[in-house]
Tab-separated table of C-alpha atoms and ligand atoms in Angstrom:
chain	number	residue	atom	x	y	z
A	1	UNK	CA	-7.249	-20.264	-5.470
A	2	UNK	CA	-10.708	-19.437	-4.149
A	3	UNK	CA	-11.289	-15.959	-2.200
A	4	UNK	CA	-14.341	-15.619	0.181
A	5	UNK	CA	-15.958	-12.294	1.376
A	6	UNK	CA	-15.480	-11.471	4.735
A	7	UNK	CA	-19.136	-10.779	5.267
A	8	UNK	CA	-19.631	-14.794	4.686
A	9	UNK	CA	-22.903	-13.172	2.544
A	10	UNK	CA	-21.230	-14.226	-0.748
A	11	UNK	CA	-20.406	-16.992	-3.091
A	12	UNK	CA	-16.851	-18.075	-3.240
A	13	UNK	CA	-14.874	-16.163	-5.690
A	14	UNK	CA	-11.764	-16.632	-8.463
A	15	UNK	CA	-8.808	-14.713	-7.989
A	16	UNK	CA	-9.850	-13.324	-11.410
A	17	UNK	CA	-13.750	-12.209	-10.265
A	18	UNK	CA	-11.734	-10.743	-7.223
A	19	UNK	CA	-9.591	-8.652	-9.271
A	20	UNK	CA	-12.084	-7.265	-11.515
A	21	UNK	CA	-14.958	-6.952	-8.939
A	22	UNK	CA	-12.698	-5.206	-6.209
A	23	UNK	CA	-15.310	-6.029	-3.244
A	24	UNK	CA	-17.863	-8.713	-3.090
A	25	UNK	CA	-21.444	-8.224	-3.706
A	26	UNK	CA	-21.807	-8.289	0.111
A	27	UNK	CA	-19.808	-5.010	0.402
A	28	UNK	CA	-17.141	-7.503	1.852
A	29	UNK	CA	-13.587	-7.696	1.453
A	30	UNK	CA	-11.871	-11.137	0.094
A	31	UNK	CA	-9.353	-13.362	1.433
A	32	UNK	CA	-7.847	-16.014	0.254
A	33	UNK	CA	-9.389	-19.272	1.287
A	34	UNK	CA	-6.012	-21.332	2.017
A	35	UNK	CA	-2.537	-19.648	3.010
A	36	UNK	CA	0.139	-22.556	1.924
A	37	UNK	CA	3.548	-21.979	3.709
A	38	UNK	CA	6.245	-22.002	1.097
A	39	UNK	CA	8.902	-24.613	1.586
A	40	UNK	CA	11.329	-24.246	3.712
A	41	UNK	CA	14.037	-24.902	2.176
A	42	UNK	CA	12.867	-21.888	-0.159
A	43	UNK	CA	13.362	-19.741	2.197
A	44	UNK	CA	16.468	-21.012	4.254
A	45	UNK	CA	18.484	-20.084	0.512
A	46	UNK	CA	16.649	-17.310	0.052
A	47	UNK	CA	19.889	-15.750	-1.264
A	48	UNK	CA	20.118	-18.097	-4.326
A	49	UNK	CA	16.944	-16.293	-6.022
A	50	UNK	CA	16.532	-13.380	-7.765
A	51	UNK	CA	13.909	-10.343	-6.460
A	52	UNK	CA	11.578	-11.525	-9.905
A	53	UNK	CA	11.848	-15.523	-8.705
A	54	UNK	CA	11.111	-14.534	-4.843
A	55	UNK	CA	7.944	-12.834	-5.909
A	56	UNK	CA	7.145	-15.674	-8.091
A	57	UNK	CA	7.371	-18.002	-5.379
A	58	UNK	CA	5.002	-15.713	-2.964
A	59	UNK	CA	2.649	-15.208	-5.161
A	60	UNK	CA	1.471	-17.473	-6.656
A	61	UNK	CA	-0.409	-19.596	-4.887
A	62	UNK	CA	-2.406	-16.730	-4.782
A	63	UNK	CA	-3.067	-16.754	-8.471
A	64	UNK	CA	-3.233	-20.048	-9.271
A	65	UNK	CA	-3.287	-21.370	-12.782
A	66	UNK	CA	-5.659	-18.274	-13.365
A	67	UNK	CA	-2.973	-16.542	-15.037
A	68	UNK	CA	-0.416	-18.686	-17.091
A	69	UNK	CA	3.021	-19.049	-15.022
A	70	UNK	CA	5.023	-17.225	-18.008
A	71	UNK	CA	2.801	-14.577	-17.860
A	72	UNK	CA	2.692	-14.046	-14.063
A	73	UNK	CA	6.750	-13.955	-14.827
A	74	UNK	CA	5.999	-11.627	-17.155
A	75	UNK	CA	3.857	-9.400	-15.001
A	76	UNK	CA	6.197	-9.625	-11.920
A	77	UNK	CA	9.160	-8.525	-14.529
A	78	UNK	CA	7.035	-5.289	-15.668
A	79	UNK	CA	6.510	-4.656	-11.730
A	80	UNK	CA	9.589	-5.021	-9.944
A	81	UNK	CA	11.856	-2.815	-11.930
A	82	UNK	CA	13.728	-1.222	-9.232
A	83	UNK	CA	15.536	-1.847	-5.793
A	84	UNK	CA	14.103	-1.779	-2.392
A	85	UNK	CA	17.767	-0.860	-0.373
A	86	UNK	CA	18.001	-1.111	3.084
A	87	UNK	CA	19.817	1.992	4.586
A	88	UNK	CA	21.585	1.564	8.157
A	89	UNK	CA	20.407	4.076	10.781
A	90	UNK	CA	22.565	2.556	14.028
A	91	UNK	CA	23.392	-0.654	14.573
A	92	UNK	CA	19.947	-2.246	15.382
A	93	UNK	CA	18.131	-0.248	13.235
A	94	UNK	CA	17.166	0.350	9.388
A	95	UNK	CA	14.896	2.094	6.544
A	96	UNK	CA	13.662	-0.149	3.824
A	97	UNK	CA	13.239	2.262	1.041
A	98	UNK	CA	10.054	1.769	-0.646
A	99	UNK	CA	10.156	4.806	-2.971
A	100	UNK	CA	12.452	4.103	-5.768
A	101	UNK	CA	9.642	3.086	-8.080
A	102	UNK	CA	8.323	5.842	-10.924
A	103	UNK	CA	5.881	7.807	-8.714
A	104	UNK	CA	8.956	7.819	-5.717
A	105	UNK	CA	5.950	5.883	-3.294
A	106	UNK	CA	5.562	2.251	-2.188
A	107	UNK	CA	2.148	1.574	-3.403
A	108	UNK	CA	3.909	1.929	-7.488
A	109	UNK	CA	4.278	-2.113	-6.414
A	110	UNK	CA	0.794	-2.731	-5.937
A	111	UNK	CA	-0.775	-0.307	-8.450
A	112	UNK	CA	1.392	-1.901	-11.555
A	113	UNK	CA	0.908	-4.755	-10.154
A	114	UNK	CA	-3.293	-4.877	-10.337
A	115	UNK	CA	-2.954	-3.170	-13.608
A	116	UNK	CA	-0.655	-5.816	-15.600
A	117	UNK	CA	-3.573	-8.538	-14.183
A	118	UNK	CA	-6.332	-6.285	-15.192
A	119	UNK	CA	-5.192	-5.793	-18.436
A	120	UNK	CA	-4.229	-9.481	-18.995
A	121	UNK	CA	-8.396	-10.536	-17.869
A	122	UNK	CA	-9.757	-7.976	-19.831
A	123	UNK	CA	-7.887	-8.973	-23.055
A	124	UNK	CA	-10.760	-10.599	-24.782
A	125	UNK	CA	-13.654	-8.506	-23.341
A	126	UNK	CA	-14.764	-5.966	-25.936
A	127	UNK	CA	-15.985	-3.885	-22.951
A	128	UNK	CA	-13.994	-1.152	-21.515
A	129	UNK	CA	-13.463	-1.057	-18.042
A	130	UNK	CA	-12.918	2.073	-15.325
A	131	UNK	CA	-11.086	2.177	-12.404
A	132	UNK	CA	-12.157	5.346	-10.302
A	133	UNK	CA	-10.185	6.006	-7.483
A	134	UNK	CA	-10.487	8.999	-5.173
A	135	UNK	CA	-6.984	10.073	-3.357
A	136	UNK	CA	-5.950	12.628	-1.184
A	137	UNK	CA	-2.469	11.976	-2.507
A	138	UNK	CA	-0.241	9.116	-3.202
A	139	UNK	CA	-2.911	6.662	-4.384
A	140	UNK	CA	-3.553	8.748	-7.157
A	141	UNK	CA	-0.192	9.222	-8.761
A	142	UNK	CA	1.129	5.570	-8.286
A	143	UNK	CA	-2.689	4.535	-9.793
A	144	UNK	CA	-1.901	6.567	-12.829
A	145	UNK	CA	1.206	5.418	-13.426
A	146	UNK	CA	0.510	2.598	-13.096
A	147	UNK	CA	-2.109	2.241	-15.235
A	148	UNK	CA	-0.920	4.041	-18.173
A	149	UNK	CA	-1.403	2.513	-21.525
A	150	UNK	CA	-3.180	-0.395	-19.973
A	151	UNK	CA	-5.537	-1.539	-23.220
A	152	UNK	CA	-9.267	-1.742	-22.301
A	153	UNK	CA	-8.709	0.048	-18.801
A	154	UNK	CA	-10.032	3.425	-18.263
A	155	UNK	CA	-8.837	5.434	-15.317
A	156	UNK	CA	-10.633	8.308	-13.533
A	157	UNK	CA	-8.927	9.692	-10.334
A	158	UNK	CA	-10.746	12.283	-7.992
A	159	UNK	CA	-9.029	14.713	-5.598
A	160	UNK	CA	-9.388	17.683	-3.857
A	161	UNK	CA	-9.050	20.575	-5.413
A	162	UNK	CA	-6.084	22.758	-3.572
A	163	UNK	CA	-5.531	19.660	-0.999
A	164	UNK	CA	-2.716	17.708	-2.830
A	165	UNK	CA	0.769	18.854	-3.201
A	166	UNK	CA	2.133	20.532	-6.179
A	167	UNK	CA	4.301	17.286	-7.639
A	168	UNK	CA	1.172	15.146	-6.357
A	169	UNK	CA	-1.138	17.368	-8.544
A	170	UNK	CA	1.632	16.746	-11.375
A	171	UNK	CA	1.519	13.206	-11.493
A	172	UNK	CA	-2.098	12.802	-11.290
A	173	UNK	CA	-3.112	15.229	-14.044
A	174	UNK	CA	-0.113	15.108	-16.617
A	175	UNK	CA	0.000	11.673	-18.328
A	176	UNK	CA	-3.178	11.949	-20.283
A	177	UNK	CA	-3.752	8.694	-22.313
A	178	UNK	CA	-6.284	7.059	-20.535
A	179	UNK	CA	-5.615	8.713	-17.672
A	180	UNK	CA	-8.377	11.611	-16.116
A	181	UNK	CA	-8.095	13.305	-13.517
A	182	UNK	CA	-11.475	14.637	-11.622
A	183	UNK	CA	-10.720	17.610	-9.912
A	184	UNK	CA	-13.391	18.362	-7.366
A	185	UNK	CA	-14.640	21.355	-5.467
A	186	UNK	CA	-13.937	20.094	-2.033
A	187	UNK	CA	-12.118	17.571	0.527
A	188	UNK	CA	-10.689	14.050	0.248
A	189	UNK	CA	-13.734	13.068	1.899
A	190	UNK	CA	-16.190	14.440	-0.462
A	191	UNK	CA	-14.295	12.944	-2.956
A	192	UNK	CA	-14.635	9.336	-1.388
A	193	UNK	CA	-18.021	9.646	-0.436
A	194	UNK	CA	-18.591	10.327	-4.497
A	195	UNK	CA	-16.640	7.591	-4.939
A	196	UNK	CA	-18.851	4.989	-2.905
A	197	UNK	CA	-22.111	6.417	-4.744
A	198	UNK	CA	-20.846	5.503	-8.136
A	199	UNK	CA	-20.186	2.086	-6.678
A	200	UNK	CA	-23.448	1.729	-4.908
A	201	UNK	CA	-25.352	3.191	-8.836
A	202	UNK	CA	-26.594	0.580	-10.400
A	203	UNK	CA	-26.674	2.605	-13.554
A	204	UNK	CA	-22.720	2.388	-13.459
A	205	UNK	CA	-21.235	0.127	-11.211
A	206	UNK	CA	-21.573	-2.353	-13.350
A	207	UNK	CA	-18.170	-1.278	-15.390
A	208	UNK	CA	-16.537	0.347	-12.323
A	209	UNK	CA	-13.578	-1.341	-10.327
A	210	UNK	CA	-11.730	0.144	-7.470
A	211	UNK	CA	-7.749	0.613	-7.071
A	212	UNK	CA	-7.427	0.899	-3.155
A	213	UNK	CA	-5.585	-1.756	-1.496
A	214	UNK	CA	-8.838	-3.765	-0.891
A	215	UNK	CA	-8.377	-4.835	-4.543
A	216	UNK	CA	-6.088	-8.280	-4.033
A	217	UNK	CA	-3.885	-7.370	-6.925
A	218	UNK	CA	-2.934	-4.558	-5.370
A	219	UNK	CA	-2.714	-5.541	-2.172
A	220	UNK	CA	-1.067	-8.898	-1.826
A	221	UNK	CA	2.190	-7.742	-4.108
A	222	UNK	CA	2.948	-5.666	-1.073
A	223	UNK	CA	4.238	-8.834	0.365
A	224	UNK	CA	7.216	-8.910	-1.788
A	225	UNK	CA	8.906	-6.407	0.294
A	226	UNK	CA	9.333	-8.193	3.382
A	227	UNK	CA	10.654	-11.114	1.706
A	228	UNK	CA	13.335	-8.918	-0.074
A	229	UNK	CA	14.157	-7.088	3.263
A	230	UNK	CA	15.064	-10.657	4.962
A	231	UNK	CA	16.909	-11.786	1.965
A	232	UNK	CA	18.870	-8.535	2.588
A	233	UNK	CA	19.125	-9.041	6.299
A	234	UNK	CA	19.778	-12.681	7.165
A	235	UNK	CA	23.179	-12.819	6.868
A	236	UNK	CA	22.985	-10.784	10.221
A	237	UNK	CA	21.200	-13.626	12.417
A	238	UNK	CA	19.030	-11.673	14.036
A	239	UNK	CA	15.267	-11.605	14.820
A	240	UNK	CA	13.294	-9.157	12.765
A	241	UNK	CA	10.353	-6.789	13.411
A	242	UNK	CA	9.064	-5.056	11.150
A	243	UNK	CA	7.525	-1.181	11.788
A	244	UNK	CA	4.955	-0.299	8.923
A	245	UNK	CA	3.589	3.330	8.606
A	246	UNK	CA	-0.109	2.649	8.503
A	247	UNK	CA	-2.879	4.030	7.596
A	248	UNK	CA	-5.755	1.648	5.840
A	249	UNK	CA	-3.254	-0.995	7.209
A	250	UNK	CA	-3.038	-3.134	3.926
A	251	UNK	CA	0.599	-2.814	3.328
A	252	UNK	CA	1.641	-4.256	7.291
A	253	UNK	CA	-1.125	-7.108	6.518
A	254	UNK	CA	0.679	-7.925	3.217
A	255	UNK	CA	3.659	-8.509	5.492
A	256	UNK	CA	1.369	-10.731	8.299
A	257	UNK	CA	0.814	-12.864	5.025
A	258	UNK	CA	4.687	-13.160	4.205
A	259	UNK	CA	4.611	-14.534	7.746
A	260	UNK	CA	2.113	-17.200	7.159
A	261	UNK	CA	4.053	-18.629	3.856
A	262	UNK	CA	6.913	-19.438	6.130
A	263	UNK	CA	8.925	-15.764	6.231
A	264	UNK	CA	10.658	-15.824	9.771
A	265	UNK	CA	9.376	-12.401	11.282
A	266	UNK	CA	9.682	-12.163	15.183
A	267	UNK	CA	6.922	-9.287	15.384
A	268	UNK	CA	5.089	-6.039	13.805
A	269	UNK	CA	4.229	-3.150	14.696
A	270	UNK	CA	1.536	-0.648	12.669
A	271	UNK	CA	2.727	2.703	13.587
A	272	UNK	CA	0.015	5.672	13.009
A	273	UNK	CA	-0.177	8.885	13.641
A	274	UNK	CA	-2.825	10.564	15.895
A	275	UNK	CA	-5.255	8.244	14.157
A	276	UNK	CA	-5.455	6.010	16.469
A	277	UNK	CA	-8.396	3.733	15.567
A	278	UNK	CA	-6.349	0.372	15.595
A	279	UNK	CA	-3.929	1.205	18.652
A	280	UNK	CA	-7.012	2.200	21.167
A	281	UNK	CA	-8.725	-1.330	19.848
A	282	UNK	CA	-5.399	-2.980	21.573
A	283	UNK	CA	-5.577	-1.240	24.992
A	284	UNK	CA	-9.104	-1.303	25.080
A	285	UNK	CA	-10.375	-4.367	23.431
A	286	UNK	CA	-13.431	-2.737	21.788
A	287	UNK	CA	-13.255	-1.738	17.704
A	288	UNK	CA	-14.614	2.339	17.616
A	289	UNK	CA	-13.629	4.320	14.123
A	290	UNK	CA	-13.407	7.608	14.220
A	291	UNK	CA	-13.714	10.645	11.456
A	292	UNK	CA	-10.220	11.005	9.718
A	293	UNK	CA	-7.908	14.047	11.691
A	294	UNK	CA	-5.624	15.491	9.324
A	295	UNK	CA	-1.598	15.274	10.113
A	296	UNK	CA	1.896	15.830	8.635
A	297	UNK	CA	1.879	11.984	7.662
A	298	UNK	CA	-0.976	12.818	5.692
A	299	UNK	CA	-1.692	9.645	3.625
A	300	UNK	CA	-2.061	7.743	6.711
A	301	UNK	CA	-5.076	9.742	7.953
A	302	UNK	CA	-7.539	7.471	7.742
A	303	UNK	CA	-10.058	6.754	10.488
A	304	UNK	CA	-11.650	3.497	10.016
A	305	UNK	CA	-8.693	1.479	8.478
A	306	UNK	CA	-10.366	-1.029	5.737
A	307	UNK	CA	-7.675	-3.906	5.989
A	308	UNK	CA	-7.801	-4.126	9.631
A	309	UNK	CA	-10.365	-6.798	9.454
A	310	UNK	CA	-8.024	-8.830	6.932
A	311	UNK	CA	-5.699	-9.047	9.974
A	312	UNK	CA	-7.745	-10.165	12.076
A	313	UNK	CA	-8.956	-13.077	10.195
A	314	UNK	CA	-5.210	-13.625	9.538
A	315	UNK	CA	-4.644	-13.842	13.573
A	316	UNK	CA	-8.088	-15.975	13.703
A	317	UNK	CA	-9.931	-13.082	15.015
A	318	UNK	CA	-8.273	-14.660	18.444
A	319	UNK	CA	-7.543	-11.062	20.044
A	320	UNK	CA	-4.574	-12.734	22.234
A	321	UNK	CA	-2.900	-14.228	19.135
A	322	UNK	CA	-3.202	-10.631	17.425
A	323	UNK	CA	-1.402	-9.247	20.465
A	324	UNK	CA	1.541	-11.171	21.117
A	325	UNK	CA	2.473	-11.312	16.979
A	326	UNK	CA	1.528	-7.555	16.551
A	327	UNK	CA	1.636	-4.159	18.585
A	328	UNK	CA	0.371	-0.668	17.715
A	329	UNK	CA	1.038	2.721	18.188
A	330	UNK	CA	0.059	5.886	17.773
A	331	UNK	CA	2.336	9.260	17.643
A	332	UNK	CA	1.349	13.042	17.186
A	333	UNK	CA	2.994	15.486	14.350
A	334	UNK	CA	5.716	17.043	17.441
A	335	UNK	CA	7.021	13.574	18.014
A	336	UNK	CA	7.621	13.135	13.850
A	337	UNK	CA	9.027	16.228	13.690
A	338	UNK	CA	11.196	15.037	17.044
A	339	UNK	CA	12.515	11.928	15.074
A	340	UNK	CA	13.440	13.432	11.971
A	341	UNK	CA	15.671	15.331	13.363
A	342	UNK	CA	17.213	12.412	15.502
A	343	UNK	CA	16.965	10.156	13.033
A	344	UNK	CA	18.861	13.061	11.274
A	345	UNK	CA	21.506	13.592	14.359
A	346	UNK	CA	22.629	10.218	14.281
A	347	UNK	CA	23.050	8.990	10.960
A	348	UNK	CA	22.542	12.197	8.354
A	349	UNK	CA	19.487	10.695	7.036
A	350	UNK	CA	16.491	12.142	5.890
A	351	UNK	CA	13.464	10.292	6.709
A	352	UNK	CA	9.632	11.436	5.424
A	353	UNK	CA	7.277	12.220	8.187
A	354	UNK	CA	5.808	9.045	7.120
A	355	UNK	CA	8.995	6.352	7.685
A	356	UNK	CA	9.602	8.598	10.833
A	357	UNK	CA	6.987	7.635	12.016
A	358	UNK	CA	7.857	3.743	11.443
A	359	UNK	CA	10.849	4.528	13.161
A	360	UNK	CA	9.218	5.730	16.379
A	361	UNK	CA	6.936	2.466	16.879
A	362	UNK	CA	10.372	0.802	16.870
A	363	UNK	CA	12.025	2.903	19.418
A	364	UNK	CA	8.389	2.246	21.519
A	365	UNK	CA	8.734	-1.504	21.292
A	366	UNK	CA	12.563	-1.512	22.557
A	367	UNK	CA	14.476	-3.378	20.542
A	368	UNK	CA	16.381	-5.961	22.036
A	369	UNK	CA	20.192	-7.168	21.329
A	370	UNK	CA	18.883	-10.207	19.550
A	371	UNK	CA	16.910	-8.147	17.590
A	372	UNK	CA	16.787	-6.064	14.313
A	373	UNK	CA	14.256	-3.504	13.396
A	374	UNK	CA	13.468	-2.609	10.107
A	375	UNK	CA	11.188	0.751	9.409
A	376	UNK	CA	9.954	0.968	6.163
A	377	UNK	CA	10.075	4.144	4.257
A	378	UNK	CA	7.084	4.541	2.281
A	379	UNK	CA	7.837	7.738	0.609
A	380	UNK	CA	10.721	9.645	-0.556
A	381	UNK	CA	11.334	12.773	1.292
A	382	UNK	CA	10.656	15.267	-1.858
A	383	UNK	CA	6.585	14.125	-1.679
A	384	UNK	CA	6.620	15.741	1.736
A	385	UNK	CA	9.091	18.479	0.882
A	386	UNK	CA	7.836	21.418	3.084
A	387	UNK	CA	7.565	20.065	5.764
A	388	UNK	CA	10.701	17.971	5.426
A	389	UNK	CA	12.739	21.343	4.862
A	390	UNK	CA	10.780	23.421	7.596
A	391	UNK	CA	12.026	20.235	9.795
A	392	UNK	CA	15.963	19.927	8.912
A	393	UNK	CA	18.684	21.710	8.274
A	394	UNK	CA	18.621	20.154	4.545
A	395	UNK	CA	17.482	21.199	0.841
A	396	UNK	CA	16.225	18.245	-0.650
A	397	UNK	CA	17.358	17.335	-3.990
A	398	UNK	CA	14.305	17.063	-6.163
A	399	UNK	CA	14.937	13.760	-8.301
A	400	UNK	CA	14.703	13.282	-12.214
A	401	UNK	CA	11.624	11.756	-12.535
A	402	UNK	CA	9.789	14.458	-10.283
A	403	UNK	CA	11.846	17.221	-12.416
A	404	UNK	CA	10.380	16.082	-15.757
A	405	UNK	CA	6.937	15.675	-14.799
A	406	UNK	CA	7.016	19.545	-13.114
A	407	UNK	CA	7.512	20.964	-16.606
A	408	UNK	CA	4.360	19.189	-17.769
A	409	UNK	CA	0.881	21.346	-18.001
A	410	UNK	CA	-1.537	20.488	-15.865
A	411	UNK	CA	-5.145	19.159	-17.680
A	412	UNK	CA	-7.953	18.627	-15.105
A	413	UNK	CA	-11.664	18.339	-15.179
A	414	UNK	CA	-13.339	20.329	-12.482
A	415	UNK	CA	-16.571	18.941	-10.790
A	416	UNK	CA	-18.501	19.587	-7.877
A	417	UNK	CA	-20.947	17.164	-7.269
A	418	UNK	CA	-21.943	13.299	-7.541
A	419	UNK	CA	-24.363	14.275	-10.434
A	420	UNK	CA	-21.471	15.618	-12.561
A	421	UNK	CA	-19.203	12.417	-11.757
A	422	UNK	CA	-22.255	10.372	-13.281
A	423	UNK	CA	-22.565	12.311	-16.438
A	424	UNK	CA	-18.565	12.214	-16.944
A	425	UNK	CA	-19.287	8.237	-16.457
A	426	UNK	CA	-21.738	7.698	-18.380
A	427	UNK	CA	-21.135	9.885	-21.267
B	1	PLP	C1	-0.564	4.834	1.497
B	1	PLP	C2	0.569	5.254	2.323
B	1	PLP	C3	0.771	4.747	3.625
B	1	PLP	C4	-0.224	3.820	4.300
B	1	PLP	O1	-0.245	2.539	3.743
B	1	PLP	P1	-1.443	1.528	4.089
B	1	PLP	O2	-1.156	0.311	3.311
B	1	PLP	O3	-2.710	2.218	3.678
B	1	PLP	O4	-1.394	1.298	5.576
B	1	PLP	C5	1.908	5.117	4.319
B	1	PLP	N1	2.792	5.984	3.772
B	1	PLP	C6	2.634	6.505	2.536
B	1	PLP	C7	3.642	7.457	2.027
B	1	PLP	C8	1.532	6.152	1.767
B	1	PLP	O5	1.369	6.694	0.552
């Protein structure tokens, strides 16, 4: 499989190149050059397969004989080693729980995923590589995880100093290994913009690759979950939509892609909060990004979403054909708050600001009779915990994996400024 740049200013790439390169020399994201629906017969026995031989099947086409087909088994074994339920909320409505993985957040999928390929194309290169990554949350502690132990992979994670939550700050700056964690005097933003400099050095971008969800090993693998969701939910015979919490929008376009190979999926809808870059672009037609506002849905607070332009290309960058297949809205911190505790009222369950907002682009849309929608639930409640327990009426029971890594000691390099990053880098 070939990927091309989206800025059309670079040669073709191998899914290999694409993985280790992140972005294309044109500053462009990739895309895969052919999407091949999978048979149909696949899919209409969905049941038959196992979660490992359903992300077989999705993927790879994507991967091609790059990587051998025992090995991609292999890969998609060391990924996928937990369940992605789907919890009832009423009787047109669920919560795909995407947070069972070892970091309790959906993008564990994508960040093992990217680091079983890395390690597997780096094998036989005496060089090390680094993945730096700047988070203002999540990223960070499913990045690490992911990447721990990974042989010839060096990771360096930056975030704000006094910005991330306590059990965040735990899983980025406890594993140690290969693991480092940047802590720097200032805001998510600063922490990106440092990020894009190192990129842009030619000094040391060279050895650098990036861990957001423009890398195509990490973002593809998000398709996986939509396929297990309708092997869960066609017994019921009902049309699905799908409501994705969004916030660089690369998870929901992972599920557009599902769609192409074949997946029946009636419609989406990228729910955000008050950043409302992508749902003003449907009303008004015209593309304006916007400085990030910060929220209680905080890892969605992103301004200028990066995969939005993936979905376009998937629609054909036909603005009709995006609207009919896809709707967006946005939704301020009262109206989360206002859900969890319906979603609470009528079914006792506890959703994270960020699945409640998922659930509130579904109650938008209006489901109809024929119809099922599924929210997904991209973290578990204990990330968000204050403001889950200022919320509802609940104490949230803080889960093993959270409760060892709290006993850990904190080891964290502090910076404050791009010329520190650089000598870290380079030293
Ligand atoms: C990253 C993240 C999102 C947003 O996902 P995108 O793929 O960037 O749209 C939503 N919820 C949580 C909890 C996240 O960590």
């Amino acid at each position: 499989m070939k990927y091309y740049s989206l800025h059309h200013k670079s040669p073709k790439s191998s899914f290999k190149n694409a993985v280790i390169s992140g972005i294309a020399p044109d500053r462009g994201l990739y895309f895969p050059e052919k999407i091949s629906p999978i048979a149909t017969d696949y899919i209409e026995n969905i049941e038959k397969y196992s979660h490992h031989e359903i992300a077989f099947e999705a993927i790879k086409q994507f991967v091609g004989d790059e990587i051998p087909d025992e090995k991609l088994k292999e890969i998609i074994a060391e990924t996928i080693t937990f369940d992605f339920p789907i919890i009832t909320i009423d009787k047109n409505c669920g919560s795909l729980e995407l947070f069972h993985g070892p970091t309790m957040a959906f993008k564990d999928v994508g960040a093992k995923f990217m680091a079983k390929c890395l390690e597997y194309f780096n094998e036989n290169n005496p060089e090390e590589v680094t993945v730096l990554v700047a988070t203002s949350g999540d990223t960070g502690g499913a990045v690490a995880n992911g990447f721990l132990g990974t042989k010839g992979v060096n990771v360096v994670i930056l975030y704000p100093s006094g910005k991330v939550s306590d059990i965040q700050e735990k899983q980025l700056t406890t594993l140690g290994q290969n693991i480092t964690a940047l802590e720097v005097d200032g805001v998510f933003d600063d922490c990106q913009e440092m990020v894009k400099t190192a990129f842009l050095d030619a000094e040391i971008t060279k050895k650098l690759t990036s861990a957001n969800s423009i890398n195509i090993a990490r973002w593809l693998p998000q398709m996986f979950y939509y396929f297990f969701a309708y092997k869960s939910l066609k017994q019921l015979n009902k049309e699905l939509v799908f409501s994705v919490p969004s916030g660089n929008f690369g998870n929901i376009c992972a599920g557009i892609v599902a769609q192409k190979l074949g997946l029946p999926i009636k419609h989406f809808i990228a729910a955000t909060n008050i950043n409302d870059t992508v749902p003003n672009y449907l009303i008004e037609g015209k593309y304006v990004s916007k400085p990030s506002k910060p929220t209680i849905s905080n890892a969605m607070d992103v301004g200028n979403p990066s995969n939005f332009i993936r979905i376009q290309e998937l629609f054909d960058n036909n603005f009709e054909t995006l609207k009919s297949n896809f709707s967006s809205y946005s939704f301020t911190d009262d109206e989360t708050r206002e859900a969890m505790k319906k979603i609470y009222a009528t079914s006792q369950y506890i959703a994270d600001p960020h699945g409640a907002v998922g659930y509130l682009g579904l109650q938008k849309y209006g489901l109809k009779t024929t119809e099922f929608g599924v929210f997904l639930e991209t973290a578990h409640p204990v990330k968000f915990l204050d403001i889950v327990e200022e919320t509802l009426p609940v104490k949230v029971a803080i889960p093993e994996q959270i409760q060892q890594i709290m006993t850990k000691e904190k080891v964290a390099k502090k910076i404050s400024s791009f010329q520190e990053l650089k000598e870290f880098l380079t030293a």
